[in-house]
C-alpha cells in the first residue's frame, strides 16, 4: 500500500457505523494504534503486526455529521426508512459482548447511513465520505461528558479522496 502496489480495502460489514468505506481516525494516531492492537488480539484476526498509517485525505462531498444540516438530513432519512419498512424489522445497534457498553455493532446506524447515501444519490447528491464523532469509552472523570476514547472517524467512500498514504514519523523536539 505504501508503495502504491495495493489499495486500502473498504469495510462493508452490516455493523460499520458510518456505512461502507475505508475507515480513518481524524488526527488520532494513538487511538488508531490502540484499536489495531486490540483488533490484533481478537479471535480469527488477520492482523499480525499492528501499526498505523497516515493519509492525506480530501473529504470531497462529505456527509459531515458534525454539521447540523447533515444531522437533520440523517434524521429525515431515518424517518423515511422506517416508513418504508412496513413489516420488516428495524436493525438494532448492539454490543459485541457483555462488557461492551458502546454498542460497537452498529447495524442500525449502518442501515440509516446506507439509506441516507442512497436517498441523496437519488436526488443527485453523491457523497465521497462520511464524518462523525464517536463517543467511546468510560467517563474521563466522574460526571464527565468526555470519554476516554472519543475520536472523529471518517469513512471514505470514494477511494480517489485518499490522495496519499504514509508512515507517520515520531515528533521531534526543535
Backbone as JSON Lines, residues from 0, in Angstrom:
{"i":0,"aa":"X","n":[0.82,-1.19,0.0],"ca":[0.0,0.0,0.0],"c":[0.86,1.26,0.0]}
{"i":1,"aa":"X","n":[1.89,1.26,0.83],"ca":[2.74,2.44,0.91],"c":[3.46,2.71,-0.41]}
{"i":2,"aa":"X","n":[3.74,1.66,-1.17],"ca":[4.42,1.82,-2.46],"c":[3.44,1.93,-3.62]}
{"i":3,"aa":"X","n":[2.15,1.97,-3.32],"ca":[1.15,2.09,-4.36],"c":[0.87,0.78,-5.1]}
{"i":4,"aa":"X","n":[1.33,-0.33,-4.55],"ca":[1.14,-1.62,-5.22],"c":[-0.19,-2.27,-4.84]}
{"i":5,"aa":"X","n":[-0.84,-1.78,-3.82],"ca":[-2.12,-2.33,-3.38],"c":[-2.98,-1.18,-2.87]}
{"i":6,"aa":"X","n":[-4.29,-1.41,-2.85],"ca":[-5.23,-0.39,-2.4],"c":[-5.75,-0.74,-1.01]}
{"i":7,"aa":"X","n":[-6.14,0.27,-0.26],"ca":[-6.82,0.02,1.0],"c":[-8.2,-0.55,0.69]}
{"i":8,"aa":"X","n":[-8.58,-1.57,1.41],"ca":[-9.87,-2.21,1.15],"c":[-10.96,-1.61,2.03]}
{"i":9,"aa":"X","n":[-12.11,-1.28,1.43],"ca":[-13.2,-0.74,2.24],"c":[-13.81,-1.84,3.1]}
{"i":10,"aa":"X","n":[-14.3,-1.44,4.26],"ca":[-15.04,-2.33,5.13],"c":[-16.5,-2.29,4.69]}
{"i":11,"aa":"X","n":[-17.14,-3.43,4.66],"ca":[-18.53,-3.49,4.19],"c":[-19.42,-4.27,5.15]}
{"i":12,"aa":"X","n":[-19.04,-4.34,6.41],"ca":[-19.83,-5.07,7.4],"c":[-21.18,-4.39,7.62]}
{"i":13,"aa":"X","n":[-22.18,-5.16,7.99],"ca":[-23.51,-4.6,8.26],"c":[-23.51,-3.75,9.52]}
{"i":14,"aa":"X","n":[-22.46,-3.84,10.32],"ca":[-22.39,-3.1,11.58],"c":[-21.4,-1.94,11.54]}
{"i":15,"aa":"X","n":[-20.84,-1.62,10.4],"ca":[-19.92,-0.47,10.29],"c":[-20.73,0.8,10.42]}
{"i":16,"aa":"X","n":[-20.56,1.51,11.51],"ca":[-21.48,2.58,11.89],"c":[-21.57,3.72,10.88]}
{"i":17,"aa":"X","n":[-20.55,3.95,10.08],"ca":[-20.63,5.01,9.08],"c":[-20.84,4.45,7.68]}
{"i":18,"aa":"X","n":[-21.29,3.2,7.6],"ca":[-21.54,2.58,6.32],"c":[-20.25,2.07,5.69]}
{"i":19,"aa":"X","n":[-20.35,1.59,4.46],"ca":[-19.16,1.03,3.81],"c":[-18.15,2.11,3.47]}
{"i":20,"aa":"X","n":[-16.88,1.77,3.59],"ca":[-15.81,2.7,3.24],"c":[-14.5,2.3,3.9]}
{"i":21,"aa":"X","n":[-13.47,3.05,3.6],"ca":[-12.17,2.88,4.24],"c":[-12.18,3.79,5.46]}
{"i":22,"aa":"X","n":[-11.96,3.21,6.64],"ca":[-12.1,3.95,7.89],"c":[-10.78,4.54,8.37]}
{"i":23,"aa":"X","n":[-10.88,5.79,8.87],"ca":[-9.73,6.5,9.43],"c":[-10.14,7.22,10.71]}
{"i":24,"aa":"X","n":[-9.19,7.39,11.61],"ca":[-9.35,8.27,12.75],"c":[-8.77,9.61,12.33]}
{"i":25,"aa":"X","n":[-9.5,10.69,12.59],"ca":[-9.01,12.03,12.24],"c":[-8.11,12.53,13.36]}
{"i":26,"aa":"X","n":[-6.85,12.77,13.04],"ca":[-5.87,13.35,13.97],"c":[-5.77,12.59,15.29]}
{"i":27,"aa":"X","n":[-5.79,11.27,15.23],"ca":[-5.7,10.48,16.46],"c":[-4.95,9.18,16.21]}
{"i":28,"aa":"X","n":[-3.66,9.31,15.89],"ca":[-2.9,8.11,15.6],"c":[-2.75,7.2,16.82]}
{"i":29,"aa":"X","n":[-2.77,7.77,18.01],"ca":[-2.68,6.93,19.22],"c":[-3.93,6.06,19.37]}
{"i":30,"aa":"X","n":[-5.11,6.62,19.12],"ca":[-6.33,5.82,19.21],"c":[-6.36,4.75,18.1]}
{"i":31,"aa":"X","n":[-5.88,5.11,16.92],"ca":[-5.8,4.13,15.83],"c":[-4.85,2.99,16.21]}
{"i":32,"aa":"X","n":[-3.74,3.33,16.84],"ca":[-2.78,2.32,17.28],"c":[-3.41,1.39,18.33]}
{"i":33,"aa":"X","n":[-4.13,1.98,19.29],"ca":[-4.81,1.16,20.31],"c":[-5.8,0.21,19.66]}
{"i":34,"aa":"X","n":[-6.56,0.73,18.71],"ca":[-7.56,-0.1,18.03],"c":[-6.88,-1.26,17.29]}
{"i":35,"aa":"X","n":[-5.81,-0.96,16.56],"ca":[-5.11,-2.01,15.8],"c":[-4.57,-3.09,16.73]}
{"i":36,"aa":"X","n":[-4.04,-2.67,17.88],"ca":[-3.52,-3.64,18.84],"c":[-4.64,-4.49,19.42]}
{"i":37,"aa":"X","n":[-5.77,-3.87,19.75],"ca":[-6.92,-4.63,20.27],"c":[-7.47,-5.57,19.21]}
{"i":38,"aa":"X","n":[-7.6,-5.08,17.99],"ca":[-8.13,-5.91,16.9],"c":[-7.21,-7.09,16.61]}
{"i":39,"aa":"X","n":[-5.92,-6.89,16.74],"ca":[-4.96,-7.97,16.5],"c":[-5.08,-9.1,17.51]}
{"i":40,"aa":"X","n":[-5.66,-8.83,18.67],"ca":[-5.83,-9.85,19.71],"c":[-7.14,-10.62,19.59]}
{"i":41,"aa":"X","n":[-8.02,-10.18,18.69],"ca":[-9.31,-10.86,18.54],"c":[-9.14,-12.23,17.9]}
{"i":42,"aa":"X","n":[-10.04,-13.12,18.28],"ca":[-10.05,-14.45,17.67],"c":[-10.27,-14.29,16.16]}
{"i":43,"aa":"X","n":[-9.56,-15.03,15.37],"ca":[-9.64,-15.02,13.9],"c":[-9.17,-13.72,13.26]}
{"i":44,"aa":"X","n":[-8.4,-12.92,13.99],"ca":[-7.89,-11.67,13.43],"c":[-6.81,-11.96,12.38]}
{"i":45,"aa":"X","n":[-6.81,-11.17,11.33],"ca":[-5.77,-11.29,10.31],"c":[-4.63,-10.3,10.56]}
{"i":46,"aa":"X","n":[-4.71,-9.54,11.65],"ca":[-3.68,-8.56,11.98],"c":[-2.58,-9.24,12.77]}
{"i":47,"aa":"X","n":[-1.4,-9.37,12.15],"ca":[-0.27,-10.0,12.81],"c":[0.66,-8.99,13.47]}
{"i":48,"aa":"X","n":[0.89,-7.88,12.8],"ca":[1.74,-6.83,13.33],"c":[1.0,-5.5,13.22]}
{"i":49,"aa":"X","n":[0.3,-5.12,14.29],"ca":[-0.47,-3.87,14.23],"c":[0.43,-2.65,14.06]}
{"i":50,"aa":"X","n":[0.02,-1.74,13.2],"ca":[0.72,-0.48,13.03],"c":[-0.27,0.53,12.46]}
{"i":51,"aa":"X","n":[0.14,1.77,12.38],"ca":[-0.72,2.86,11.92],"c":[-0.12,3.48,10.67]}
{"i":52,"aa":"X","n":[-1.0,3.8,9.73],"ca":[-0.58,4.59,8.58],"c":[-1.25,5.95,8.66]}
{"i":53,"aa":"X","n":[-0.65,6.91,8.03],"ca":[-1.25,8.24,7.9],"c":[-1.76,8.39,6.48]}
{"i":54,"aa":"X","n":[-2.65,9.33,6.29],"ca":[-3.2,9.55,4.95],"c":[-3.48,11.03,4.73]}
{"i":55,"aa":"X","n":[-3.31,11.45,3.51],"ca":[-3.73,12.77,3.07],"c":[-5.08,12.55,2.4]}
{"i":56,"aa":"X","n":[-6.12,13.17,2.96],"ca":[-7.48,12.91,2.52],"c":[-8.19,14.21,2.17]}
{"i":57,"aa":"X","n":[-8.86,14.19,1.03],"ca":[-9.77,15.27,0.65],"c":[-11.17,14.69,0.83]}
{"i":58,"aa":"X","n":[-11.95,15.2,1.78],"ca":[-13.25,14.63,2.09],"c":[-14.25,14.77,0.95]}
{"i":59,"aa":"X","n":[-13.97,15.62,-0.02],"ca":[-14.89,15.79,-1.14],"c":[-16.26,16.23,-0.64]}
{"i":60,"aa":"X","n":[-17.31,15.68,-1.22],"ca":[-18.67,15.97,-0.76],"c":[-18.94,15.05,0.42]}
{"i":61,"aa":"X","n":[-18.9,15.6,1.61],"ca":[-18.92,14.82,2.84],"c":[-20.28,14.89,3.55]}
{"i":62,"aa":"X","n":[-20.77,13.72,3.93],"ca":[-21.93,13.64,4.84],"c":[-21.33,13.85,6.22]}
{"i":63,"aa":"X","n":[-21.18,15.11,6.58],"ca":[-20.46,15.51,7.79],"c":[-21.44,15.62,8.96]}
{"i":64,"aa":"X","n":[-21.41,14.64,9.85],"ca":[-22.34,14.61,10.96],"c":[-21.88,15.46,12.14]}
{"i":65,"aa":"X","n":[-20.95,16.39,11.88],"ca":[-20.64,17.45,12.81],"c":[-21.35,18.73,12.36]}
{"i":66,"aa":"X","n":[-22.08,18.65,11.27],"ca":[-22.81,19.77,10.67],"c":[-24.31,19.52,10.88]}
{"i":67,"aa":"X","n":[-25.01,20.46,11.51],"ca":[-26.43,20.32,11.82],"c":[-27.27,20.01,10.59]}
{"i":68,"aa":"X","n":[-26.9,20.6,9.46],"ca":[-27.64,20.35,8.22],"c":[-27.7,18.86,7.9]}
{"i":69,"aa":"X","n":[-26.56,18.18,8.03],"ca":[-26.5,16.77,7.68],"c":[-27.06,15.89,8.79]}
{"i":70,"aa":"X","n":[-27.01,16.35,10.03],"ca":[-27.69,15.62,11.1],"c":[-29.2,15.62,10.85]}
{"i":71,"aa":"X","n":[-29.74,16.77,10.45],"ca":[-31.17,16.86,10.12],"c":[-31.51,15.96,8.93]}
{"i":72,"aa":"X","n":[-30.64,15.93,7.94],"ca":[-30.84,15.08,6.77],"c":[-30.86,13.6,7.18]}
{"i":73,"aa":"X","n":[-29.93,13.23,8.07],"ca":[-29.86,11.83,8.51],"c":[-31.12,11.46,9.29]}
{"i":74,"aa":"X","n":[-31.6,12.36,10.13],"ca":[-32.84,12.1,10.88],"c":[-34.02,11.91,9.93]}
{"i":75,"aa":"X","n":[-34.12,12.75,8.91],"ca":[-35.19,12.63,7.92],"c":[-35.06,11.32,7.14]}
{"i":76,"aa":"X","n":[-33.84,10.92,6.83],"ca":[-33.61,9.65,6.14],"c":[-34.06,8.49,7.01]}
{"i":77,"aa":"X","n":[-33.77,8.55,8.3],"ca":[-34.22,7.52,9.23],"c":[-35.75,7.43,9.23]}
{"i":78,"aa":"X","n":[-36.42,8.58,9.37],"ca":[-37.88,8.59,9.38],"c":[-38.44,7.99,8.1]}
{"i":79,"aa":"X","n":[-37.85,8.34,6.95],"ca":[-38.28,7.82,5.67],"c":[-38.05,6.31,5.59]}
{"i":80,"aa":"X","n":[-36.91,5.86,6.07],"ca":[-36.58,4.44,6.06],"c":[-37.57,3.64,6.9]}
{"i":81,"aa":"X","n":[-37.89,4.15,8.09],"ca":[-38.83,3.47,8.98],"c":[-40.21,3.37,8.32]}
{"i":82,"aa":"X","n":[-40.65,4.44,7.68],"ca":[-41.96,4.41,7.0],"c":[-41.99,3.37,5.89]}
{"i":83,"aa":"X","n":[-40.87,3.17,5.23],"ca":[-40.82,2.22,4.12],"c":[-40.61,0.77,4.54]}
{"i":84,"aa":"X","n":[-40.35,0.53,5.8],"ca":[-40.07,-0.84,6.25],"c":[-41.31,-1.73,6.29]}
{"i":85,"aa":"X","n":[-42.45,-1.14,6.53],"ca":[-43.71,-1.87,6.67],"c":[-43.58,-3.0,7.68]}
{"i":86,"aa":"X","n":[-43.54,-4.25,7.24],"ca":[-43.5,-5.38,8.16],"c":[-42.08,-5.86,8.46]}
{"i":87,"aa":"X","n":[-41.08,-5.23,7.9],"ca":[-39.71,-5.64,8.13],"c":[-39.21,-5.11,9.47]}
{"i":88,"aa":"X","n":[-38.32,-5.86,10.09],"ca":[-37.77,-5.47,11.39],"c":[-36.64,-4.47,11.21]}
{"i":89,"aa":"X","n":[-36.63,-3.47,12.06],"ca":[-35.59,-2.46,12.06],"c":[-34.31,-3.05,12.65]}
{"i":90,"aa":"X","n":[-33.15,-2.87,12.01],"ca":[-31.9,-3.37,12.6],"c":[-31.65,-2.68,13.94]}
{"i":91,"aa":"X","n":[-30.81,-3.25,14.76],"ca":[-30.52,-2.68,16.08],"c":[-29.02,-2.56,16.29]}
{"i":92,"aa":"X","n":[-28.62,-1.53,17.02],"ca":[-27.24,-1.42,17.49],"c":[-27.11,-2.33,18.71]}
{"i":93,"aa":"X","n":[-25.98,-3.02,18.79],"ca":[-25.8,-3.94,19.92],"c":[-24.32,-4.1,20.21]}
{"i":94,"aa":"X","n":[-24.02,-4.52,21.43],"ca":[-22.61,-4.72,21.79],"c":[-22.05,-5.99,21.16]}
{"i":95,"aa":"X","n":[-20.74,-6.03,20.99],"ca":[-20.07,-7.25,20.55],"c":[-20.11,-8.29,21.66]}
{"i":96,"aa":"X","n":[-20.06,-7.81,22.9],"ca":[-20.08,-8.7,24.06],"c":[-20.7,-7.99,25.23]}
{"i":97,"aa":"X","n":[-20.84,-8.71,26.34],"ca":[-21.48,-8.13,27.52],"c":[-20.75,-6.93,28.09]}
{"i":98,"aa":"X","n":[-19.44,-6.91,27.98],"ca":[-18.65,-5.81,28.56],"c":[-18.66,-4.55,27.69]}
{"i":99,"aa":"X","n":[-19.17,-4.67,26.48],"ca":[-19.16,-3.54,25.54],"c":[-20.36,-2.64,25.79]}
{"i":100,"aa":"X","n":[-20.11,-1.48,26.36],"ca":[-21.2,-0.54,26.65],"c":[-21.4,0.48,25.53]}
{"i":101,"aa":"X","n":[-20.55,0.46,24.52],"ca":[-20.6,1.48,23.47],"c":[-21.3,1.02,22.2]}
{"i":102,"aa":"X","n":[-21.92,-0.13,22.19],"ca":[-22.65,-0.65,21.04],"c":[-21.82,-0.55,19.77]}
{"i":103,"aa":"X","n":[-20.78,-1.34,19.68],"ca":[-19.88,-1.27,18.55],"c":[-20.38,-2.01,17.32]}
{"i":104,"aa":"X","n":[-21.38,-2.88,17.47],"ca":[-22.03,-3.48,16.3],"c":[-23.2,-2.58,15.97]}
{"i":105,"aa":"X","n":[-22.99,-1.66,15.06],"ca":[-23.95,-0.59,14.84],"c":[-24.77,-0.84,13.58]}
{"i":106,"aa":"X","n":[-25.51,-1.95,13.56],"ca":[-26.32,-2.31,12.39],"c":[-27.36,-1.24,12.05]}
{"i":107,"aa":"X","n":[-28.0,-0.66,13.06],"ca":[-29.0,0.37,12.81],"c":[-28.33,1.59,12.18]}
{"i":108,"aa":"X","n":[-27.26,2.07,12.79],"ca":[-26.58,3.26,12.26],"c":[-26.1,3.02,10.83]}
{"i":109,"aa":"X","n":[-25.55,1.83,10.58],"ca":[-25.08,1.49,9.24],"c":[-26.23,1.51,8.24]}
{"i":110,"aa":"X","n":[-27.36,0.91,8.61],"ca":[-28.51,0.88,7.72],"c":[-29.02,2.29,7.41]}
{"i":111,"aa":"X","n":[-29.04,3.15,8.41],"ca":[-29.51,4.53,8.2],"c":[-28.54,5.29,7.31]}
{"i":112,"aa":"X","n":[-27.23,5.14,7.54],"ca":[-26.24,5.81,6.69],"c":[-26.37,5.31,5.25]}
{"i":113,"aa":"X","n":[-26.46,4.0,5.07],"ca":[-26.6,3.46,3.71],"c":[-27.85,4.02,3.03]}
{"i":114,"aa":"X","n":[-28.94,4.07,3.78],"ca":[-30.2,4.58,3.24],"c":[-30.05,6.06,2.88]}
{"i":115,"aa":"X","n":[-29.44,6.85,3.76],"ca":[-29.26,8.28,3.52],"c":[-28.4,8.54,2.3]}
{"i":116,"aa":"X","n":[-27.33,7.76,2.15],"ca":[-26.44,7.92,0.99],"c":[-27.2,7.59,-0.29]}
{"i":117,"aa":"X","n":[-27.99,6.51,-0.27],"ca":[-28.78,6.14,-1.45],"c":[-29.86,7.18,-1.74]}
{"i":118,"aa":"X","n":[-30.5,7.7,-0.69],"ca":[-31.52,8.73,-0.85],"c":[-30.93,9.98,-1.49]}
{"i":119,"aa":"X","n":[-29.77,10.39,-1.0],"ca":[-29.1,11.57,-1.56],"c":[-28.73,11.33,-3.01]}
{"i":120,"aa":"X","n":[-28.22,10.13,-3.3],"ca":[-27.82,9.82,-4.68],"c":[-29.02,9.88,-5.62]}
{"i":121,"aa":"X","n":[-30.18,9.43,-5.15],"ca":[-31.4,9.51,-5.96],"c":[-31.8,10.96,-6.24]}
{"i":122,"aa":"X","n":[-31.36,11.88,-5.35],"ca":[-31.62,13.31,-5.52],"c":[-30.48,14.02,-6.23]}
{"i":123,"aa":"X","n":[-29.5,13.25,-6.74],"ca":[-28.37,13.83,-7.48],"c":[-27.2,14.25,-6.63]}
{"i":124,"aa":"X","n":[-27.18,13.86,-5.35],"ca":[-26.08,14.19,-4.45],"c":[-25.27,12.93,-4.2]}
{"i":125,"aa":"X","n":[-24.0,12.96,-4.54],"ca":[-23.15,11.79,-4.34],"c":[-22.12,12.1,-3.25]}
{"i":126,"aa":"X","n":[-22.16,11.32,-2.19],"ca":[-21.22,11.53,-1.09],"c":[-19.93,10.77,-1.35]}
{"i":127,"aa":"X","n":[-18.81,11.44,-1.05],"ca":[-17.49,10.83,-1.15],"c":[-17.03,10.27,0.19]}
{"i":128,"aa":"X","n":[-17.59,10.8,1.27],"ca":[-17.12,10.42,2.61],"c":[-18.22,10.68,3.64]}
{"i":129,"aa":"X","n":[-18.01,10.09,4.81],"ca":[-18.87,10.33,5.97],"c":[-17.95,10.64,7.14]}
{"i":130,"aa":"X","n":[-18.34,11.6,7.97],"ca":[-17.51,12.03,9.1],"c":[-18.4,12.2,10.32]}
{"i":131,"aa":"X","n":[-17.94,11.68,11.47],"ca":[-18.74,11.8,12.69],"c":[-17.88,11.64,13.93]}
{"i":132,"aa":"X","n":[-18.4,12.14,15.04],"ca":[-17.76,11.96,16.35],"c":[-18.2,10.62,16.91]}
{"i":133,"aa":"X","n":[-17.27,9.88,17.45],"ca":[-17.58,8.61,18.11],"c":[-17.27,8.78,19.59]}
{"i":134,"aa":"X","n":[-18.32,8.79,20.4],"ca":[-18.16,8.9,21.85],"c":[-17.91,7.49,22.37]}
{"i":135,"aa":"X","n":[-16.72,7.25,22.88],"ca":[-16.35,5.88,23.23],"c":[-15.57,5.84,24.54]}
{"i":136,"aa":"X","n":[-15.8,4.79,25.28],"ca":[-15.04,4.56,26.5],"c":[-15.79,4.98,27.75]}
{"i":137,"aa":"X","n":[-15.09,4.91,28.83],"ca":[-15.64,5.29,30.14],"c":[-15.56,6.81,30.29]}
{"i":138,"aa":"X","n":[-16.31,7.34,31.25],"ca":[-16.23,8.78,31.56],"c":[-14.78,9.12,31.93]}
{"i":139,"aa":"X","n":[-14.29,10.23,31.41],"ca":[-12.91,10.63,31.66],"c":[-12.67,10.95,33.13]}
{"i":140,"aa":"X","n":[-13.69,11.44,33.8],"ca":[-13.68,11.71,35.24],"c":[-15.13,11.7,35.7]}
{"i":141,"aa":"X","n":[-15.38,11.6,37.0],"ca":[-16.77,11.49,37.47],"c":[-17.64,12.65,36.97]}
{"i":142,"aa":"X","n":[-18.78,12.31,36.36],"ca":[-19.71,13.3,35.85],"c":[-19.34,13.89,34.5]}
{"i":143,"aa":"X","n":[-18.26,13.42,33.89],"ca":[-17.76,14.0,32.63],"c":[-18.64,13.63,31.45]}
{"i":144,"aa":"X","n":[-18.72,14.54,30.5],"ca":[-19.32,14.24,29.21],"c":[-18.27,13.74,28.23]}
{"i":145,"aa":"X","n":[-17.0,13.86,28.6],"ca":[-15.9,13.37,27.78],"c":[-15.66,11.9,28.09]}
{"i":146,"aa":"X","n":[-15.23,11.15,27.1],"ca":[-14.95,9.73,27.27],"c":[-13.47,9.46,27.0]}
{"i":147,"aa":"X","n":[-13.0,8.33,27.47],"ca":[-11.57,8.01,27.37],"c":[-11.1,7.75,25.94]}
{"i":148,"aa":"X","n":[-12.0,7.41,25.03],"ca":[-11.59,7.06,23.67],"c":[-12.34,7.84,22.59]}
{"i":149,"aa":"X","n":[-12.85,9.04,22.92],"ca":[-13.55,9.86,21.92],"c":[-12.64,10.1,20.72]}
{"i":150,"aa":"X","n":[-13.23,10.15,19.55],"ca":[-12.47,10.48,18.35],"c":[-13.42,10.86,17.22]}
{"i":151,"aa":"X","n":[-12.86,11.46,16.2],"ca":[-13.61,11.72,14.98],"c":[-13.21,10.64,13.99]}
{"i":152,"aa":"X","n":[-14.21,10.01,13.4],"ca":[-13.93,8.93,12.47],"c":[-14.43,9.31,11.09]}
{"i":153,"aa":"X","n":[-13.72,8.8,10.1],"ca":[-14.06,9.04,8.7],"c":[-14.3,7.71,8.01]}
{"i":154,"aa":"X","n":[-15.27,7.68,7.13],"ca":[-15.45,6.56,6.22],"c":[-15.31,7.14,4.81]}
{"i":155,"aa":"X","n":[-14.29,6.71,4.12],"ca":[-14.03,7.23,2.78],"c":[-14.7,6.3,1.77]}
{"i":156,"aa":"X","n":[-15.73,6.79,1.12],"ca":[-16.49,6.01,0.15],"c":[-15.77,6.01,-1.19]}
{"i":157,"aa":"X","n":[-15.33,7.18,-1.62],"ca":[-14.66,7.35,-2.91],"c":[-13.15,7.21,-2.7]}
{"i":158,"aa":"X","n":[-12.53,6.14,-3.19],"ca":[-11.1,5.94,-2.95],"c":[-10.22,7.05,-3.52]}
{"i":159,"aa":"X","n":[-10.74,7.83,-4.48],"ca":[-9.97,8.93,-5.05],"c":[-9.77,10.07,-4.05]}
{"i":160,"aa":"X","n":[-10.51,10.04,-2.94],"ca":[-10.33,11.04,-1.89],"c":[-9.06,10.8,-1.09]}
{"i":161,"aa":"X","n":[-8.53,9.59,-1.15],"ca":[-7.28,9.27,-0.45],"c":[-6.15,9.65,-1.4]}
{"i":162,"aa":"X","n":[-5.54,10.79,-1.12],"ca":[-4.54,11.35,-2.03],"c":[-3.17,10.72,-1.84]}
{"i":163,"aa":"X","n":[-2.9,10.2,-0.65],"ca":[-1.62,9.56,-0.39],"c":[-1.64,8.93,0.98]}
{"i":164,"aa":"X","n":[-0.78,7.94,1.17],"ca":[-0.64,7.32,2.49],"c":[0.84,7.29,2.85]}
{"i":165,"aa":"X","n":[1.11,7.25,4.14],"ca":[2.49,7.31,4.61],"c":[2.58,6.7,6.0]}
{"i":166,"aa":"X","n":[3.8,6.41,6.42],"ca":[4.06,6.01,7.8],"c":[4.31,7.28,8.61]}
{"i":167,"aa":"X","n":[3.53,7.53,9.64],"ca":[3.77,8.74,10.45],"c":[5.13,8.66,11.14]}
{"i":168,"aa":"X","n":[5.8,9.76,11.24],"ca":[7.08,9.78,11.93],"c":[6.87,10.28,13.35]}
{"i":169,"aa":"X","n":[7.79,9.94,14.2],"ca":[7.73,10.4,15.58],"c":[7.98,11.9,15.62]}
{"i":170,"aa":"X","n":[7.35,12.58,16.54],"ca":[7.58,14.01,16.69],"c":[9.0,14.23,17.22]}
{"i":171,"aa":"X","n":[9.6,15.31,16.77],"ca":[10.95,15.65,17.21],"c":[10.93,17.0,17.9]}
{"i":172,"aa":"X","n":[11.82,17.18,18.86],"ca":[11.97,18.48,19.51],"c":[12.82,19.35,18.61]}
{"i":173,"aa":"X","n":[12.48,20.62,18.52],"ca":[13.3,21.53,17.72],"c":[13.54,22.81,18.45]}
